[in-house]
Coordinates of C-alpha atoms and ligand atoms in Angstrom, one line a residue:
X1 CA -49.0 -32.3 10.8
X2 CA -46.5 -30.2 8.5
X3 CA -47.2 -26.6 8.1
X4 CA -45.0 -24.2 6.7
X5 CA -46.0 -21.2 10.1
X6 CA -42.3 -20.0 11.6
X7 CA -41.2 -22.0 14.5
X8 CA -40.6 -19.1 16.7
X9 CA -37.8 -20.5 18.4
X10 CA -35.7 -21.0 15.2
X11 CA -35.6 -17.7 14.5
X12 CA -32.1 -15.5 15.3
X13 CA -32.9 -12.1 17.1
X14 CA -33.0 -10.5 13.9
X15 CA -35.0 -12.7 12.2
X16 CA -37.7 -12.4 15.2
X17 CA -37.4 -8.6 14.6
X18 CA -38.4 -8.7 10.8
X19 CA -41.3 -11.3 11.2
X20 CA -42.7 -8.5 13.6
X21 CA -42.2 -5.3 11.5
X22 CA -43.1 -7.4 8.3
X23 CA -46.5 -7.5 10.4
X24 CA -46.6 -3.5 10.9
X25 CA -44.9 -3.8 14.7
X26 CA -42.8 -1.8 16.1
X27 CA -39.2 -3.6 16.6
X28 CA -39.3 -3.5 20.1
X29 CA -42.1 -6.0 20.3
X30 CA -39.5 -8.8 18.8
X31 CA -37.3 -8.1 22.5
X32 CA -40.6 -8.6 24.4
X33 CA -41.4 -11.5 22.8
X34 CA -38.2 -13.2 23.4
X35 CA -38.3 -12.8 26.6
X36 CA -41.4 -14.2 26.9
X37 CA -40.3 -17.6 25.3
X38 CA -36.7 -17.6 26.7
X39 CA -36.9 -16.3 29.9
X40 CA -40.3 -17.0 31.0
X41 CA -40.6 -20.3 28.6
X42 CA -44.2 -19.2 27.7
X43 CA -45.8 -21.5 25.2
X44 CA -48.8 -19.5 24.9
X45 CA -49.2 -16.3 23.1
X46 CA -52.1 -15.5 25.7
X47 CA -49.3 -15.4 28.5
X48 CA -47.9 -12.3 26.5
X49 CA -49.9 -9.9 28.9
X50 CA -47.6 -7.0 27.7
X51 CA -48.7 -7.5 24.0
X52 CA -51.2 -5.9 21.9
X53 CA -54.1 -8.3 21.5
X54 CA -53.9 -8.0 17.8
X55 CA -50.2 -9.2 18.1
X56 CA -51.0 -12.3 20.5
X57 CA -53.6 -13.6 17.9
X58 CA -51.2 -13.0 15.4
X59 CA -48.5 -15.0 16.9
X60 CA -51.4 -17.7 17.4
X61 CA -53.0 -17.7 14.2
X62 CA -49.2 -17.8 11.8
X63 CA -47.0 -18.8 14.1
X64 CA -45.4 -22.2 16.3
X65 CA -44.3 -21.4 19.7
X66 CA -43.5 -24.9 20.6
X67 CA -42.3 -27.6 18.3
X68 CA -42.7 -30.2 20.8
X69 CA -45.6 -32.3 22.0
X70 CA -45.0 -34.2 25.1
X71 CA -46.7 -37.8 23.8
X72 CA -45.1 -39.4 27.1
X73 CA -43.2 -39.0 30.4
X74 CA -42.4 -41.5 33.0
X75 CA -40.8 -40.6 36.7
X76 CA -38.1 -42.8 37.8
X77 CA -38.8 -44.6 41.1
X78 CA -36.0 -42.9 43.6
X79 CA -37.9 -39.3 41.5
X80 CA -35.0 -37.4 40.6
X81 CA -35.2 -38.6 37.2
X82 CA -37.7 -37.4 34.7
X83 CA -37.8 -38.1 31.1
X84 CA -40.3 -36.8 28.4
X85 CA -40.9 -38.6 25.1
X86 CA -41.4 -35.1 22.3
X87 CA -43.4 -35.3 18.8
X88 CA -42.1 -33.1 16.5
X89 CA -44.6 -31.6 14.3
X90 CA -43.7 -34.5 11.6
X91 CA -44.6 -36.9 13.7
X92 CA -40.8 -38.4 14.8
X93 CA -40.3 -38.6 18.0
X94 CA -37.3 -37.6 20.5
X95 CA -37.0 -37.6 24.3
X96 CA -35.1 -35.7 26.6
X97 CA -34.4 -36.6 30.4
X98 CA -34.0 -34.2 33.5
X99 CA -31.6 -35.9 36.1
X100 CA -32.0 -33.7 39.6
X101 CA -29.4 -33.9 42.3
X102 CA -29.2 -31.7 45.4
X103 CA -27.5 -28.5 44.1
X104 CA -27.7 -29.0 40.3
X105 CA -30.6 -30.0 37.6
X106 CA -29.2 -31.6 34.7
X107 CA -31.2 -32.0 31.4
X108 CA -29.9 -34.3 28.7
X109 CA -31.2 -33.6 25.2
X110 CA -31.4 -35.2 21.9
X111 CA -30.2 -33.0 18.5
X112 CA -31.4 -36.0 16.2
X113 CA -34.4 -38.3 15.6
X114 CA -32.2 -41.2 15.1
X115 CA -28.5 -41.5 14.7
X116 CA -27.0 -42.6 11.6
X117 CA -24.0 -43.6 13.4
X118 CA -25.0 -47.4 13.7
X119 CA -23.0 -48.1 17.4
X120 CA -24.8 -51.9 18.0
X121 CA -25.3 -51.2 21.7
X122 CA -27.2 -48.1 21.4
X123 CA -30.8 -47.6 21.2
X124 CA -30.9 -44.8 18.7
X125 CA -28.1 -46.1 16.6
X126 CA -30.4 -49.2 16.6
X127 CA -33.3 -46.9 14.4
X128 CA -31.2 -45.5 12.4
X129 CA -31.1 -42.0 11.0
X130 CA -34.5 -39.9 10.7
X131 CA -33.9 -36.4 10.7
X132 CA -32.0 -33.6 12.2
X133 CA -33.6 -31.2 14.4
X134 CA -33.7 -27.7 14.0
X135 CA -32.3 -25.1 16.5
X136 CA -35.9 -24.4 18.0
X137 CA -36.9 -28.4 18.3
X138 CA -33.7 -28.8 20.2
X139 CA -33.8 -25.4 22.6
X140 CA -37.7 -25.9 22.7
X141 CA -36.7 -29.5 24.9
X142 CA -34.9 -26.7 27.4
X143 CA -38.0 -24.5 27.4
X144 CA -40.3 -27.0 28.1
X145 CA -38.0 -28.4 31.1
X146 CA -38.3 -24.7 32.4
X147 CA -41.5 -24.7 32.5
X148 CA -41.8 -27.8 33.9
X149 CA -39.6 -27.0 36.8
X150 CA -41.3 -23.1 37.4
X151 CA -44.9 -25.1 37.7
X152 CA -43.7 -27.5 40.3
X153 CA -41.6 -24.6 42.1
X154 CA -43.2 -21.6 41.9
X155 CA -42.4 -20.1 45.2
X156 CA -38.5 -20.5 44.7
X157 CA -37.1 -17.2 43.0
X158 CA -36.4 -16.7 39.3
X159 CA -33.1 -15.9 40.4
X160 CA -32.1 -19.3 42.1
X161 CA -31.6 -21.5 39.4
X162 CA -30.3 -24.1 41.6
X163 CA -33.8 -24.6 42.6
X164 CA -36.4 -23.8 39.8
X165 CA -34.1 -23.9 36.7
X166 CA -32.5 -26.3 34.6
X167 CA -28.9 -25.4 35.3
X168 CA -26.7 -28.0 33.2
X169 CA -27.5 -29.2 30.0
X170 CA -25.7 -32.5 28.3
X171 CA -26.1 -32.9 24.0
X172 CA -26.1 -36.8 25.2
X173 CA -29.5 -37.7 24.3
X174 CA -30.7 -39.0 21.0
X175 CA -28.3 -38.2 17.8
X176 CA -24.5 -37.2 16.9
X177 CA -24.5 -33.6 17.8
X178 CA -21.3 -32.8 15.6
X179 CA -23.5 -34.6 12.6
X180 CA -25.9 -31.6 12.7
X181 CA -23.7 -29.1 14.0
X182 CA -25.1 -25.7 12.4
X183 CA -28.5 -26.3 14.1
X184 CA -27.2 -27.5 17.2
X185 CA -24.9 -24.4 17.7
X186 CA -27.3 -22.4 16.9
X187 CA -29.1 -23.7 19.8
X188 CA -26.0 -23.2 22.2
X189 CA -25.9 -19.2 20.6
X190 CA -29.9 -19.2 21.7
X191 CA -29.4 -20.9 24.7
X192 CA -26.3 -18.9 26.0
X193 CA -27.5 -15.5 24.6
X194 CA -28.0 -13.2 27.5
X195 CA -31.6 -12.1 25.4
X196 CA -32.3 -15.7 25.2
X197 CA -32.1 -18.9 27.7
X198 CA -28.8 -16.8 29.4
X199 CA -27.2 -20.2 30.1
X200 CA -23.8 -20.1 30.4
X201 CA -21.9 -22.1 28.1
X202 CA -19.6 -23.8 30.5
X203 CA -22.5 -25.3 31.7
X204 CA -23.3 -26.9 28.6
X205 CA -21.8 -30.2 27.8
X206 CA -21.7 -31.7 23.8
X207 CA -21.4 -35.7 23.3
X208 CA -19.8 -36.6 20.3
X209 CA -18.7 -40.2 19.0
X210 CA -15.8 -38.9 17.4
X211 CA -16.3 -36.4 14.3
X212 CA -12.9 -35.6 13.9
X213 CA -13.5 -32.3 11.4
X214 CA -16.4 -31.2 13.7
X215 CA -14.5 -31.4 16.7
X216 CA -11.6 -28.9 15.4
X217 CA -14.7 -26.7 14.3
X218 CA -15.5 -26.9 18.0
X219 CA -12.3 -25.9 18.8
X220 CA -12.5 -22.6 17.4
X221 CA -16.3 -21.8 18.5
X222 CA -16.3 -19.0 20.6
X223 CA -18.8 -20.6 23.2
X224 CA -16.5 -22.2 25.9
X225 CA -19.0 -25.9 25.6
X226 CA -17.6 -29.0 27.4
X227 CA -16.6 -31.5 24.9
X228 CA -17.2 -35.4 26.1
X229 CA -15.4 -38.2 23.6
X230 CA -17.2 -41.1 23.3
X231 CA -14.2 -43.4 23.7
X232 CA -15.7 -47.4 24.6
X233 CA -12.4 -49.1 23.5
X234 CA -9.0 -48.9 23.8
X235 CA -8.0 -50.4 20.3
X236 CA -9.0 -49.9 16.9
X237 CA -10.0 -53.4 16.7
X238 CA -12.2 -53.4 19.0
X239 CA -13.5 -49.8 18.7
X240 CA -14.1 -50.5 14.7
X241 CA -17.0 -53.2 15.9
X242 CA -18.6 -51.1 18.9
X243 CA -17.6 -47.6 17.3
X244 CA -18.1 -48.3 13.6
X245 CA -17.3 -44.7 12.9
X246 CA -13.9 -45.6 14.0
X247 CA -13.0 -47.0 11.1
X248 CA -13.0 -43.6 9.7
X249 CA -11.9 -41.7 12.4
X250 CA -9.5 -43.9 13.8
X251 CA -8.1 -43.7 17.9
X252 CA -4.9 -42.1 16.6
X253 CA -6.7 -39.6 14.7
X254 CA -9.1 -39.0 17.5
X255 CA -6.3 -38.4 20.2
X256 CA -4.2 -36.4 18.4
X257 CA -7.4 -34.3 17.5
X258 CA -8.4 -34.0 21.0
X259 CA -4.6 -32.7 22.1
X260 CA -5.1 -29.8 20.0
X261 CA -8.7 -29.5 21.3
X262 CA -6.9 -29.1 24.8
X263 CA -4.1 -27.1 23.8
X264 CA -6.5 -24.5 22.0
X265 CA -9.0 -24.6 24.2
X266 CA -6.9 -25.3 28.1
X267 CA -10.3 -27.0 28.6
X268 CA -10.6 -30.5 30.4
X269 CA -11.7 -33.3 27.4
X270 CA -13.8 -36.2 29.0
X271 CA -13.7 -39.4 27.8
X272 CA -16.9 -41.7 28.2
X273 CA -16.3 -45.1 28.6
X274 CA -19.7 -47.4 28.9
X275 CA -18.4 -51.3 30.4
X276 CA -19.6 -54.1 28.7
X277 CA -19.0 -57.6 30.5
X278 CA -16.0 -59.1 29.1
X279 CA -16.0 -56.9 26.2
X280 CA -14.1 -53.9 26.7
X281 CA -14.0 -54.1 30.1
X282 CA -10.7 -55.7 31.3
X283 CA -7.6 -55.2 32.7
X284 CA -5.2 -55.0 30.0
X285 CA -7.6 -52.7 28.4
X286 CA -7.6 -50.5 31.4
X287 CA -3.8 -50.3 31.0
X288 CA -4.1 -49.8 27.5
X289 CA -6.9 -46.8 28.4
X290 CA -4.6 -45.0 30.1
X291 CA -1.4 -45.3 27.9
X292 CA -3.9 -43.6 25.7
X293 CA -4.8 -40.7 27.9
X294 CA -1.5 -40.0 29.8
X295 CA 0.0 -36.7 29.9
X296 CA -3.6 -35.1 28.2
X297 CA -6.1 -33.1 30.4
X298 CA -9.1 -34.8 30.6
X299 CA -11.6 -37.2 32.6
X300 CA -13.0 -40.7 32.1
X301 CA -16.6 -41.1 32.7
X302 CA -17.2 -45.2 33.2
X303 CA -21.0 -46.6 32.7
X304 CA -21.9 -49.6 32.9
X305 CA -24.1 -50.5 29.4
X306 CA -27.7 -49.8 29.8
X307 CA -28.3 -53.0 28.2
X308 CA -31.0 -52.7 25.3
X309 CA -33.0 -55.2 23.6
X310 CA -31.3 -55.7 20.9
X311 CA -27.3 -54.8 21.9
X312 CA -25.4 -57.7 21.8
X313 CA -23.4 -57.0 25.3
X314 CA -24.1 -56.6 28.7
X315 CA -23.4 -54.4 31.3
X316 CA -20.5 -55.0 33.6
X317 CA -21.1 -56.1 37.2
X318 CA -20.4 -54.1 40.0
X319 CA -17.1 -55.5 40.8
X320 CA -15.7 -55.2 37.1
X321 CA -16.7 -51.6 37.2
X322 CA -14.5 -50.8 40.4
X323 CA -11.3 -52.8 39.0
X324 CA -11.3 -51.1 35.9
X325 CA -11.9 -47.9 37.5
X326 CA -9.4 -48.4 40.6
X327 CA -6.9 -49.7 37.9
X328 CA -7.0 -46.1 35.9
X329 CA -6.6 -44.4 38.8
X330 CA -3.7 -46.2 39.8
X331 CA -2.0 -45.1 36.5
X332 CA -3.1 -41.6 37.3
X333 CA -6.2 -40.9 35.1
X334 CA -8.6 -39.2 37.1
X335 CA -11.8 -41.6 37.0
X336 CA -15.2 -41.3 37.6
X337 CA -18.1 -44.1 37.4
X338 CA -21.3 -42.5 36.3
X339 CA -24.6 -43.5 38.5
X340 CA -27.1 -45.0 36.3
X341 CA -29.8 -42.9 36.9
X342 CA -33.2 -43.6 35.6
X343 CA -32.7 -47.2 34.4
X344 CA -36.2 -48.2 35.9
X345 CA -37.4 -45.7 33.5
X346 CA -35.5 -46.5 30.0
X347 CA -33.3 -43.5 30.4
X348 CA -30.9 -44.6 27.7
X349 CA -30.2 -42.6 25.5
X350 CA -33.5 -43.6 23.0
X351 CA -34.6 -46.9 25.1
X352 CA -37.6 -45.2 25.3
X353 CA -39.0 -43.7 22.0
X354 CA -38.3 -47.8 21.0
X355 CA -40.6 -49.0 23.8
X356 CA -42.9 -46.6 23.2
X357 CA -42.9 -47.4 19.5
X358 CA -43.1 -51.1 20.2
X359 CA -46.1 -50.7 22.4
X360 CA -44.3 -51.8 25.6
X361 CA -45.1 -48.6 27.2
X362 CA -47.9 -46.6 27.0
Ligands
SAH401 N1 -24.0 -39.4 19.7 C1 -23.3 -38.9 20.8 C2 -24.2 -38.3 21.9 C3 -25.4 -39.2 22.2 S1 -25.1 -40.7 23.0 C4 -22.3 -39.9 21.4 O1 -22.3 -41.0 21.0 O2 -21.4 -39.5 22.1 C5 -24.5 -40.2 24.7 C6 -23.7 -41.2 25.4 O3 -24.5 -42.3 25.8 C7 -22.5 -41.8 24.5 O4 -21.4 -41.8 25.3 C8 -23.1 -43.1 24.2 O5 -22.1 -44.0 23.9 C9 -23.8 -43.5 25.5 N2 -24.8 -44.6 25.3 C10 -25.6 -44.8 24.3 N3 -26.4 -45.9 24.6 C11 -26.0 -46.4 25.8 C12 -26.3 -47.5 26.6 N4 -27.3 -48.3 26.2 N5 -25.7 -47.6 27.8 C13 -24.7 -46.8 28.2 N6 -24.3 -45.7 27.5 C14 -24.9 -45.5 26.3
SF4_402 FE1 -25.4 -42.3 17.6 FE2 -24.2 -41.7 19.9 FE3 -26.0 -43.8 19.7 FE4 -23.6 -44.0 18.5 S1 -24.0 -43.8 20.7 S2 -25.5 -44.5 17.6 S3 -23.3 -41.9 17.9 S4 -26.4 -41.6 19.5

């Protein structure tokens, strides 16, 4: 259903504030409700107990405080993985997944219906583009986490995130961040604003397959955001078929962009690397992975494919995953194999919008 009420959540401070004095409110009202959605990820005016009545029907009546509609969500077996399948008011869909370990609660979220970046092995590249999501569809898949978390937990203390909040958040899920970067910063801004989600950004974490230009943009943000390089291949080559993009954005280019990334920013650059069985995943290309890397500040994250229904590769066993990693480690990159959380569940990044859509799981 398309309707042209606000979306709350993409509104800026200031904008909240003239949306509430345009209705005859005082300005302080605009404070309260923010920290109603942000800090207390309310989705109902009715919560607003502080509120007029007037005001709370108002809010009702002409405005959206959610975006999202959960259509779907599916537990993983071992429970610490959650995902959500979202529709947006148009009617695309998006997902988000909440991956909870013992001290931290990580939520991965999507900035995109779709990707229009085309890599063959991924799920949302295999879609294509739909649309880019505002600020307040991507923050609203924090929100709703929130919420999620305070109703299971509602003894543990606002305070202790650890517990009850989401505490980390990865750009990983569906879409190229950098490709819609004004909405998606302004969704770190809301999210790291002390008046709004009062994450901070270092816990944050942006995905990007390689925008060159968006990455220097980065560079200069204020917001201290991780920044994660999908890397895949250690040759243009090879990177051109699994990484189209990398035809225009080549590895050269990439690199040198990432050195001045870390020399601007002294922050630690990690590479993802996802292992595809006798694709990418040998040992001259280890070698050649960390020629690549030596000398710069930075991480590799090693997955082994998700493998989806239509990628033309497979994961890489077991044994291939701990060669290539041992062998980068050997030639000094600091290496790290990623669990694959989740993968009873479709957690790939879009695997399960496509099931969904397909009628494989309902
Ligand atoms: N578009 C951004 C962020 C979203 S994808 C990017 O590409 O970086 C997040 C990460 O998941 C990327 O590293 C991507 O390559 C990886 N990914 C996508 N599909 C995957 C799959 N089926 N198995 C393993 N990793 C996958
Ligand atoms: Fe898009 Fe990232 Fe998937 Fe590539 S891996 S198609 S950039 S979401």
């Amino acid at each position: 259903m398309i309707t042209n009420k606000p979306i709350l959540l993409n509104l800026s401070p200031t904008e909240l504030e003239d949306l509430v004095t345009g209705w005859g409110e005082p300005d302080y009202r605009a404070a309260q409700i923010e920290s109603w959605l942000y800090q207390q990820a309310a989705d109902d005016a009715a919560q607003m107990t502080n509120l007029p009545q007037a005001l709370r029907q108002r809010l009702v009546d002409e405005s959206i405080l959610s975006p999202l509609t959960p259509v779907m969500s599916l537990d993983s077996a071992d429970g610490y993985t959650h995902k959500t399948l979202f529709a947006l008011p148009d009617g695309q869909e998006v997902e988000a997944v909440l991956m909870r370990y013992d001290q931290r609660q990580t939520l991965c979220i999507s900035t995109q219906a779709g990707c229009a970046m085309g890599c063959p092995f991924c799920a949302t590249g295999q879609m294509g583009f739909k649309r880019n999501l505002s600020a307040g569809e991507i923050v609203a898949q924090v929100l709703y986490y929130a919420r999620w978390l305070g109703a299971r937990q509602p003894l543990v203390r606002q305070l202790d995130r650890a517990g009850k909040q989401v505490t980390n958040i990865v750009f990983m899920g569906m879409g190229e961040p950098l490709a819609n970067y004004a909405e998606t910063w302004r969704a770190i801004r809301r999210l790291n604003d002390p008046s709004g989600f009062n994450l901070g950004a270092r816990r944050m974490t942006l995905s990007t397959v390689g925008l060159v230009p968006a990455i220097r943009r980065m560079s200069r943000e204020p917001e201290q955001v991780g920044l994660a390089v999908s890397m895949h291949a250690p040759t243009d080559e090879l990177r051109n078929i699994i990484v189209p993009l990398n035809r225009r954005y080549p590895l050269a280019m990439l690199l040198q962009t990432s050195r001045e990334y870390i020399e601007r920013t002294h922050r630690r650059v990690t590479f993802e690397y996802a292992l595809m069985d006798h694709l990418n995943d040998n040992p001259t290309q280890a070698d050649q992975l960390a020629d690549l890397l030596r000398g710069l500040l930075c991480h590799v994250n090693l997955i082994p494919l998700n493998p989806t229904p239509d990628s033309p590769w497979s994961g890489s066993p077991d044994e291939r995953v701990a060669a290539f990693r041992d062998r980068l480690q050997a030639a000094g990159i600091p290496t790290t194999v990623r669990l694959r959380r989740g993968i009873d569940i479709a957690a790939g990044c879009g695997q399960l919008r496509n099931a969904h859509s397909q009628g494989k799981v309902v």
